[in-house]
Coordinates of C-alpha atoms and ligand atoms in Angstrom, one line a residue:
M1 CA 0.0 0.1 0.1
P2 CA 2.8 2.4 0.9
N3 CA 3.4 4.7 -2.3
K4 CA 6.3 3.2 -4.3
T5 CA 6.8 5.5 -7.0
E6 CA 8.8 8.7 -6.7
P7 CA 5.9 11.2 -6.1
E8 CA 5.7 13.9 -9.3
K9 CA 5.7 17.0 -8.1
T10 CA 3.8 19.1 -10.9
F11 CA 1.2 17.9 -13.7
T12 CA 1.4 19.7 -16.7
L13 CA -2.1 20.2 -18.9
T14 CA -1.8 21.3 -22.4
N15 CA -4.5 23.0 -24.5
D16 CA -4.4 20.7 -27.8
Q17 CA -5.8 23.7 -29.7
T18 CA -3.7 26.6 -28.4
G19 CA -0.7 24.8 -27.2
E20 CA -1.0 26.6 -23.8
S21 CA 0.0 24.6 -20.9
V22 CA -0.4 24.9 -17.1
K23 CA 1.3 23.5 -14.3
L24 CA -0.8 22.0 -11.6
P25 CA 0.9 21.0 -8.2
V26 CA 0.4 17.4 -7.2
V27 CA -0.2 16.6 -3.7
E28 CA 0.5 13.2 -2.1
G29 CA -0.7 11.7 1.1
T30 CA 0.2 8.6 3.3
Y31 CA -1.5 6.0 0.7
G32 CA -3.5 6.2 -2.1
P33 CA -3.2 7.8 -5.5
H34 CA -1.6 11.2 -5.5
C35 CA -4.1 14.0 -6.1
I36 CA -3.5 16.8 -8.8
D37 CA -4.7 20.2 -7.1
I38 CA -7.0 22.0 -9.9
R39 CA -7.9 24.9 -7.4
G40 CA -5.8 27.2 -9.9
L41 CA -7.1 25.7 -12.9
H42 CA -10.0 28.1 -13.7
K43 CA -7.7 31.2 -13.1
A44 CA -5.1 29.8 -15.3
T45 CA -7.4 28.2 -18.1
G46 CA -10.7 29.8 -17.9
H47 CA -11.9 25.9 -17.6
F48 CA -13.6 24.0 -15.1
T49 CA -13.3 20.3 -14.3
L50 CA -16.5 18.1 -15.0
D51 CA -16.8 14.9 -12.5
P52 CA -20.6 14.2 -12.3
S53 CA -21.0 12.0 -8.7
F54 CA -17.3 12.6 -8.1
T55 CA -15.7 9.5 -9.3
A56 CA -12.2 10.9 -9.4
T57 CA -12.7 13.8 -7.3
G58 CA -11.1 14.2 -3.9
S59 CA -13.4 16.9 -1.7
C60 CA -10.9 17.0 1.1
K61 CA -8.0 16.1 3.0
S62 CA -8.5 13.8 5.6
K63 CA -6.7 11.7 8.4
I64 CA -9.6 9.5 9.5
T65 CA -10.1 6.6 7.4
Y66 CA -8.5 5.1 4.7
I67 CA -9.8 2.6 1.8
D68 CA -7.8 0.4 -0.3
G69 CA -10.4 -0.8 -2.7
D70 CA -8.0 -2.9 -4.5
E71 CA -6.6 -4.9 -1.3
G72 CA -10.1 -4.7 0.1
V73 CA -8.6 -2.9 3.2
L74 CA -10.2 -0.2 5.6
L75 CA -8.2 1.6 8.4
H76 CA -9.6 3.8 10.9
R77 CA -6.7 6.3 12.1
G78 CA -4.4 3.4 10.8
Y79 CA -5.8 0.8 12.7
N80 CA -7.3 -2.3 10.5
I81 CA -11.3 -2.7 10.7
K82 CA -10.7 -6.4 11.2
E83 CA -8.4 -6.0 14.2
L84 CA -10.9 -3.0 15.7
A85 CA -14.1 -5.3 15.0
K86 CA -12.5 -8.2 16.9
E87 CA -10.4 -6.4 19.6
S88 CA -12.3 -2.8 20.4
T89 CA -15.6 -1.6 21.4
Y90 CA -17.7 0.8 19.7
L91 CA -17.0 3.7 22.3
E92 CA -13.5 3.0 21.8
T93 CA -13.5 3.2 18.3
C94 CA -15.8 6.3 18.6
Y95 CA -13.0 7.7 20.9
L96 CA -10.2 6.9 18.4
L97 CA -12.3 8.4 15.3
L98 CA -12.8 11.5 17.2
Y99 CA -9.6 12.0 18.9
G100 CA -7.3 10.2 16.5
E101 CA -5.5 7.5 19.2
L102 CA -6.7 5.0 21.0
P103 CA -7.5 5.9 24.5
Q104 CA -5.4 5.3 27.7
E105 CA -7.7 3.3 30.4
K106 CA -8.6 6.5 32.4
E107 CA -9.5 8.2 29.0
L108 CA -11.9 5.5 27.9
K109 CA -13.4 5.4 31.1
E110 CA -13.9 9.0 31.3
F111 CA -15.4 9.0 27.6
E112 CA -17.7 6.0 28.5
D113 CA -19.1 8.1 31.6
V114 CA -19.7 11.2 29.4
I115 CA -21.3 9.2 26.9
T116 CA -23.5 7.1 29.3
N117 CA -24.3 10.6 31.1
H118 CA -26.0 12.1 27.9
T119 CA -28.1 9.3 26.8
M120 CA -31.3 10.5 28.0
V121 CA -33.3 12.9 25.7
H122 CA -35.2 16.1 26.8
E123 CA -38.6 14.5 27.8
Q124 CA -40.8 16.9 25.4
I125 CA -39.1 15.2 22.3
K126 CA -41.8 12.5 23.1
E127 CA -44.3 15.1 21.8
V128 CA -42.5 15.2 18.4
Y129 CA -42.8 11.3 17.8
E130 CA -46.8 11.9 18.4
G131 CA -46.9 13.8 15.2
F132 CA -46.0 10.7 13.0
R133 CA -48.1 8.1 11.9
R134 CA -47.6 4.8 13.6
D135 CA -46.7 3.3 10.3
A136 CA -44.3 5.6 9.5
H137 CA -40.8 4.4 8.4
P138 CA -38.4 4.9 11.1
M139 CA -36.1 6.5 8.8
A140 CA -38.6 9.3 8.2
I141 CA -39.0 9.5 12.1
M142 CA -35.1 9.9 12.5
C143 CA -34.8 12.5 9.8
G144 CA -37.3 14.5 11.7
V145 CA -36.3 14.1 15.4
V146 CA -32.5 14.3 14.8
G147 CA -33.3 17.8 13.1
T148 CA -35.4 18.6 16.1
M149 CA -32.1 18.1 18.4
A150 CA -31.4 21.6 17.6
A151 CA -34.6 22.7 19.2
F152 CA -33.8 21.3 22.4
Y153 CA -30.0 21.6 22.5
H154 CA -29.5 25.2 21.4
D155 CA -27.1 25.8 24.1
S156 CA -24.3 23.8 22.1
L157 CA -24.5 25.1 19.0
D158 CA -22.0 27.6 18.5
I159 CA -20.0 25.9 15.9
W160 CA -16.9 28.3 16.6
D161 CA -16.7 27.0 20.4
L162 CA -14.5 24.3 20.6
E163 CA -16.5 23.3 23.9
Q164 CA -19.7 23.4 22.4
R165 CA -18.5 21.4 19.3
E166 CA -17.3 18.8 21.6
I167 CA -20.9 18.8 24.0
S168 CA -22.8 18.4 20.6
A169 CA -20.6 15.7 19.3
H170 CA -21.0 13.7 22.5
R171 CA -24.9 14.6 22.8
L172 CA -25.1 13.0 19.3
I173 CA -23.2 9.7 19.8
A174 CA -25.2 9.3 23.0
K175 CA -28.8 10.4 22.1
I176 CA -29.2 8.9 18.6
P177 CA -29.3 5.5 19.9
T178 CA -31.7 6.7 22.5
L179 CA -33.9 8.5 19.6
A180 CA -33.6 5.0 17.4
A181 CA -34.9 3.0 20.0
M182 CA -37.7 5.2 20.6
A183 CA -38.6 5.2 17.0
M184 CA -38.6 1.2 17.0
K185 CA -41.0 1.4 19.9
Y186 CA -43.2 4.0 18.4
S187 CA -43.4 1.9 15.1
K188 CA -44.6 -1.1 17.3
G189 CA -47.1 1.0 19.7
Q190 CA -44.8 -0.1 22.6
P191 CA -43.8 2.3 25.3
Y192 CA -40.3 4.0 25.3
V193 CA -37.7 2.5 27.5
Y194 CA -35.3 5.0 29.2
P195 CA -31.6 4.5 28.8
R196 CA -30.0 2.6 32.1
N197 CA -26.5 4.0 33.3
D198 CA -25.7 0.7 34.9
L199 CA -25.4 -0.9 31.1
K200 CA -22.6 -0.5 28.9
F201 CA -23.5 1.4 25.5
T202 CA -24.4 -1.6 23.5
E203 CA -26.4 -3.5 26.1
N204 CA -28.3 -0.3 26.9
F205 CA -29.2 0.2 23.2
L206 CA -30.4 -3.3 22.8
H207 CA -32.2 -3.0 26.3
M208 CA -34.3 0.4 24.8
C209 CA -34.9 -1.5 21.8
F210 CA -36.2 -4.9 23.2
S211 CA -37.1 -4.2 26.8
V212 CA -41.1 -4.1 27.6
P213 CA -42.5 -3.2 30.8
A214 CA -43.9 -6.9 31.2
E215 CA -40.4 -8.6 30.6
E216 CA -36.9 -7.2 31.0
Y217 CA -34.7 -8.1 27.9
K218 CA -32.5 -10.8 28.3
L219 CA -28.9 -9.8 27.2
R220 CA -27.3 -12.5 25.3
A221 CA -23.6 -12.5 24.8
P222 CA -23.8 -13.5 21.2
V223 CA -26.2 -11.0 20.3
V224 CA -24.3 -8.3 22.2
R225 CA -21.2 -9.1 20.4
A226 CA -22.7 -9.2 17.2
M227 CA -24.4 -5.8 17.7
E228 CA -21.3 -4.2 19.1
R229 CA -19.2 -5.5 15.7
I230 CA -22.3 -4.2 13.5
L231 CA -21.7 -0.7 15.4
I232 CA -17.7 -1.0 14.8
L233 CA -17.9 -2.0 11.0
H234 CA -20.5 1.0 10.0
A235 CA -19.0 3.6 11.9
D236 CA -17.0 5.4 9.4
H237 CA -16.2 5.2 5.5
E238 CA -14.2 8.2 3.9
Q239 CA -16.1 10.6 1.7
N240 CA -19.4 8.4 1.2
A241 CA -22.4 10.2 0.0
S242 CA -23.8 10.8 3.5
T243 CA -20.7 11.7 5.0
S244 CA -20.0 14.4 2.0
T245 CA -23.7 15.5 2.7
V246 CA -22.8 16.1 6.2
R247 CA -19.5 17.9 5.2
L248 CA -21.1 20.1 2.3
A249 CA -24.1 20.9 4.9
G250 CA -21.3 22.1 7.8
S251 CA -19.4 24.1 5.1
S252 CA -22.3 26.7 5.0
Q253 CA -22.0 26.8 9.1
A254 CA -25.1 25.0 9.7
N255 CA -25.1 23.6 13.3
P256 CA -24.1 19.7 14.2
M257 CA -27.4 18.6 14.8
A258 CA -28.7 19.8 11.2
C259 CA -25.8 18.2 9.5
I260 CA -26.2 15.0 11.2
A261 CA -29.9 15.2 10.0
S262 CA -28.6 15.9 6.5
G263 CA -26.4 12.7 6.8
I264 CA -29.6 10.6 7.7
T265 CA -31.6 11.7 4.9
S266 CA -28.8 10.9 2.4
L267 CA -27.9 7.4 4.0
W268 CA -31.7 6.5 3.5
G269 CA -31.2 5.7 -0.3
P270 CA -31.4 2.0 -1.4
S271 CA -28.0 2.6 -3.3
H272 CA -26.4 3.6 0.4
G273 CA -27.4 2.7 3.6
G274 CA -30.7 1.8 2.5
A275 CA -29.3 -1.4 0.9
N276 CA -29.5 -3.7 4.1
Q277 CA -33.2 -3.5 4.0
A278 CA -33.2 -3.8 0.2
V279 CA -31.3 -7.1 0.6
L280 CA -33.5 -8.8 2.8
E281 CA -36.3 -7.5 0.6
M282 CA -34.6 -8.9 -2.6
L283 CA -33.9 -12.1 -0.8
D284 CA -37.8 -12.5 -0.3
E285 CA -38.3 -11.7 -3.8
I286 CA -35.9 -14.4 -4.8
G287 CA -37.5 -17.0 -2.5
H288 CA -35.5 -20.2 -3.5
K289 CA -32.1 -21.0 -5.0
D290 CA -33.8 -22.2 -8.2
N291 CA -34.7 -18.7 -8.9
I292 CA -31.3 -16.9 -8.7
P293 CA -30.4 -17.4 -12.4
E294 CA -33.5 -15.4 -13.4
F295 CA -32.7 -12.4 -10.8
L296 CA -29.1 -12.5 -12.1
E297 CA -30.2 -12.1 -15.6
R298 CA -32.3 -9.3 -14.5
A299 CA -29.2 -7.5 -12.6
K300 CA -27.4 -7.7 -15.8
D301 CA -30.0 -6.4 -18.2
K302 CA -29.5 -2.5 -18.3
N303 CA -33.6 -2.0 -19.1
D304 CA -34.1 -3.4 -15.9
P305 CA -33.9 -1.3 -12.7
F306 CA -33.0 -4.2 -10.6
K307 CA -29.8 -4.5 -9.3
L308 CA -28.2 -7.2 -7.0
M309 CA -28.5 -5.5 -3.6
G310 CA -25.3 -5.6 -1.3
F311 CA -23.5 -6.0 -4.2
G312 CA -20.8 -3.6 -5.6
H313 CA -19.0 -0.5 -4.5
R314 CA -17.5 2.7 -5.7
V315 CA -14.3 1.9 -4.0
Y316 CA -13.8 -1.8 -3.2
K317 CA -13.3 -3.6 -6.1
N318 CA -12.3 -6.7 -4.0
F319 CA -14.0 -8.0 -0.9
D320 CA -15.4 -5.5 1.4
P321 CA -13.5 -6.3 4.5
R322 CA -16.5 -5.4 6.5
A323 CA -18.7 -7.8 4.9
E324 CA -15.9 -10.8 5.5
V325 CA -16.3 -10.1 9.4
M326 CA -20.0 -9.6 9.2
K327 CA -20.4 -13.1 7.3
E328 CA -18.3 -14.5 10.3
S329 CA -20.7 -13.0 12.7
C330 CA -23.6 -14.1 10.8
D331 CA -22.5 -17.7 11.0
E332 CA -21.7 -17.2 14.9
V333 CA -24.9 -15.6 15.8
L334 CA -27.2 -17.8 14.0
A335 CA -25.2 -21.0 15.3
E336 CA -25.2 -19.6 18.9
L337 CA -28.8 -18.5 18.7
G338 CA -29.7 -21.9 17.4
I339 CA -31.5 -20.1 14.2
D340 CA -31.7 -22.1 11.3
N341 CA -32.1 -19.3 8.5
P342 CA -33.0 -20.2 4.9
Q343 CA -32.1 -16.6 3.8
L344 CA -28.3 -17.2 5.0
E345 CA -28.1 -20.0 2.8
L346 CA -29.9 -18.3 -0.1
A347 CA -27.7 -15.6 0.4
M348 CA -24.5 -17.8 0.4
E349 CA -25.7 -19.4 -2.7
L350 CA -26.3 -16.4 -4.6
E351 CA -23.0 -15.0 -3.5
K352 CA -21.3 -18.2 -4.8
I353 CA -23.2 -18.0 -8.2
A354 CA -22.3 -14.1 -8.9
L355 CA -18.8 -14.4 -8.0
N356 CA -18.4 -16.9 -10.7
D357 CA -20.3 -15.0 -13.2
P358 CA -18.8 -12.8 -15.8
Y359 CA -20.4 -10.1 -15.5
F360 CA -19.9 -9.3 -11.9
I361 CA -16.2 -10.7 -12.3
D362 CA -15.5 -8.4 -15.0
R363 CA -17.0 -5.3 -13.0
K364 CA -15.5 -6.4 -9.9
L365 CA -18.7 -6.5 -8.0
F366 CA -18.4 -8.2 -4.6
P367 CA -20.5 -8.5 -1.5
N368 CA -20.5 -5.0 0.4
V369 CA -21.1 -4.5 4.1
D370 CA -25.0 -4.5 3.6
F371 CA -25.2 -8.2 2.0
Y372 CA -24.9 -9.7 5.3
S373 CA -26.0 -7.3 8.0
G374 CA -29.6 -7.6 7.6
I375 CA -29.4 -11.4 8.1
I376 CA -28.0 -11.0 11.6
L377 CA -30.2 -7.9 12.5
K378 CA -33.3 -9.8 11.4
A379 CA -32.2 -12.8 13.5
M380 CA -31.6 -10.4 16.4
G381 CA -35.3 -9.4 16.1
F382 CA -35.3 -6.1 14.8
P383 CA -37.7 -5.1 12.2
V384 CA -36.4 -4.7 8.2
E385 CA -37.5 -1.0 8.7
M386 CA -34.9 -0.8 11.6
F387 CA -31.7 -1.6 9.5
T388 CA -30.7 1.7 8.3
V389 CA -31.5 3.4 11.3
L390 CA -29.0 1.0 12.9
F391 CA -26.6 1.9 10.2
A392 CA -27.3 5.7 10.9
V393 CA -27.0 4.9 14.8
S394 CA -23.3 3.7 14.0
R395 CA -22.4 6.3 11.4
T396 CA -23.1 9.2 13.5
V397 CA -19.6 9.1 15.0
G398 CA -18.1 8.9 11.5
W399 CA -20.3 11.8 10.4
I400 CA -19.3 14.2 13.5
S401 CA -15.7 13.3 13.5
Q402 CA -15.7 14.2 9.8
W403 CA -17.5 17.3 10.6
K404 CA -15.4 17.9 13.7
E405 CA -12.0 17.8 11.2
M406 CA -13.5 20.3 8.8
M407 CA -14.3 22.8 11.6
E408 CA -10.6 22.4 13.2
G409 CA -9.3 22.7 9.4
S410 CA -7.6 26.4 8.8
T411 CA -10.4 27.8 7.0
L412 CA -14.0 26.9 6.6
K413 CA -15.2 27.6 2.8
I414 CA -18.7 27.0 1.5
G415 CA -18.5 24.0 -0.8
R416 CA -20.1 25.3 -3.8
P417 CA -19.7 22.9 -7.2
R418 CA -19.9 24.5 -10.5
Q419 CA -21.6 23.0 -13.6
L420 CA -21.5 22.8 -17.2
Y421 CA -24.6 24.5 -18.6
T422 CA -26.6 22.7 -21.5
G423 CA -29.7 24.7 -21.4
E424 CA -31.2 27.2 -23.7
P425 CA -29.3 30.2 -24.9
E426 CA -30.9 33.5 -23.5
R427 CA -34.3 34.3 -25.3
P428 CA -36.8 37.0 -24.9
Y429 CA -40.1 36.8 -22.8
V430 CA -43.1 35.4 -24.8
P431 CA -46.7 36.8 -23.8
M432 CA -49.2 34.2 -23.3
N433 CA -51.0 35.1 -26.5
K434 CA -48.2 34.7 -28.7
R435 CA -47.2 31.4 -27.5
K436 CA -47.3 28.3 -30.0
Ligands
LIG1 C1 -22.5 1.8 0.9 O1 -19.4 4.9 -0.4 C2 -19.5 4.1 0.7 O2 -18.4 4.0 1.1 C3 -20.6 3.7 0.8 C4 -20.7 2.6 2.3 C5 -20.3 3.1 3.3 O3 -20.0 2.5 4.4 O4 -20.6 4.5 3.6 O5 -19.8 1.3 1.8 C6 -22.2 1.9 2.2 O6 -23.2 2.6 0.5 C7 -22.6 0.2 0.6 C8 -23.2 0.0 -0.8 C9 -24.9 -0.3 -0.5 N1 -25.4 -0.4 -2.0 C10 -25.9 -1.6 -2.7 O7 -25.7 -2.4 -2.2 C11 -26.8 -1.2 -3.7 C12 -26.3 -2.2 -5.1 N2 -24.9 -1.7 -5.4 C13 -25.0 -0.7 -6.7 O8 -26.1 0.5 -6.5 C14 -23.8 0.2 -7.0 O9 -22.6 -1.1 -6.7 C15 -23.3 1.2 -5.8 C16 -24.2 2.2 -5.9 C17 -23.0 0.5 -4.6 C18 -21.8 1.6 -6.7 O10 -22.2 2.1 -8.0 P1 -21.1 2.9 -8.8 O11 -19.7 2.8 -8.2 O12 -21.5 4.1 -9.2 O13 -20.8 1.7 -9.6 P2 -21.6 1.6 -11.3 O14 -23.0 1.8 -11.2 O15 -20.8 2.6 -12.1 O16 -21.4 0.1 -11.7 C19 -20.5 -0.3 -12.7 C20 -21.2 -0.9 -13.6 C21 -22.1 -0.8 -14.1 O17 -22.5 -1.5 -15.1 P3 -22.0 -1.1 -16.7 O18 -22.6 0.1 -17.1 O19 -20.4 -1.0 -16.4 O20 -22.4 -2.1 -17.6 O21 -21.3 -2.3 -12.3 C22 -22.9 -2.4 -12.6 C23 -23.5 -1.2 -13.3 O22 -24.6 -1.3 -13.8 N3 -23.3 -2.7 -11.3 C24 -24.3 -3.7 -10.6 C25 -24.1 -3.4 -9.6 N4 -23.6 -2.6 -9.1 C26 -22.8 -1.9 -10.1 N5 -24.9 -4.2 -11.4 C27 -25.8 -4.9 -10.8 N6 -26.0 -5.1 -9.6 C28 -25.2 -4.1 -8.8 N7 -25.5 -4.3 -7.4

């Protein structure tokens, strides 16, 4: 992974019509492709660049996460996701993402205490839930209530105040699980379950989701471990769509609650975080392994909008390392819970056939993080509609860490992409009686 080639210092761009050339600086990072810094391009050439969907455009420098798509490697502050998933906890990973280093024991304890003591939400937030239909999608509820946090915690919205940024980050990491559990309870018509400070973060979250007044939720070690891993695996992922949304919202100096709410809306799409729900729906639609060939043909058919959900990735052109860990957890949880899950068998058969199909091989389409996560979440008792909410619970720390990194940067410039205008040339207004 370390760069082997001697780094170029400049890149020369030549206009083939006029012969004019411009030298652009090349910047290199710790790993990954070097970047051509094009900030001076328009001034020097009068041209913009065009890269719809940002397939080859870097939006920022970041020290938080690195993905090697060809090798299928994911690092958080230099630590491999496979080691973090195995050895760390979600709150320790949160600390690492936020502050850049693994905490000392005392630092971790203090951080855990801060988060624990912020898990309750303002009692009046319950009224906000009452405004939703009971059958509202929990992601719709989350878009609403997370944005509403700015109406309840306005004492920590000064984005230029380091301490207030810190408090907002802690409140978001601590309270979004509570709001998520409330969304699940609201959708089920069950009473909300208050957080308990005697429980660790992940146990507390499961308790708020599954306890009922009639019966305390029994915490089972394999389920807690699987939930912990799922939270670690989804925590951050470079400049994905929802993180880029958060950064762009933050660049206008919007408050952190509003920025995280914008991340939730972007994550909801089935091409992004909504894929975990879509995978389960797809497996239900396929129904039986005999139907797999028909669905693979549909996935290849450009005239058919059907895609193989949970497959493919903009960056990974190899196995998504998170999918590998997720699959191990799948086997473990289902075995320990004694659940014989036909959907897992179907998913594994689908993966096996797809990975031997030239269409998927040629396009380097491998299972991504969403392919197996839904199977575990369903086995743990979560309704399908909650899957993307759980992704948002985990990714909140990635979003707020990236927002924090942007706010700590030397300058905060509003993000404002340009475009190539291909519409009508200027033309005079036509009165109604003259229109054809
Ligand atoms: C996440 O960015 C991140 O880091 C996201 C994420 C994170 O942690 O934040 O990793 C989380 O969003 C994971 C991805 C979850 N989405 C899905 O599983 C939905 C199914 N996947 C596809 O929609 C797609 O693969 C994307 C959106 C994930 C990536 O799309 P790209 O990079 O824009 O790829 P593409 O559409 O340009 O595809 C290249 C080719 C195309 O065929 P050709 O035009 O070359 O013939 O591959 C085909 C695509 O049609 N293709 C698929 C496919 N994914 C890509 N064909 C069938 N099924 C698929 N799933």
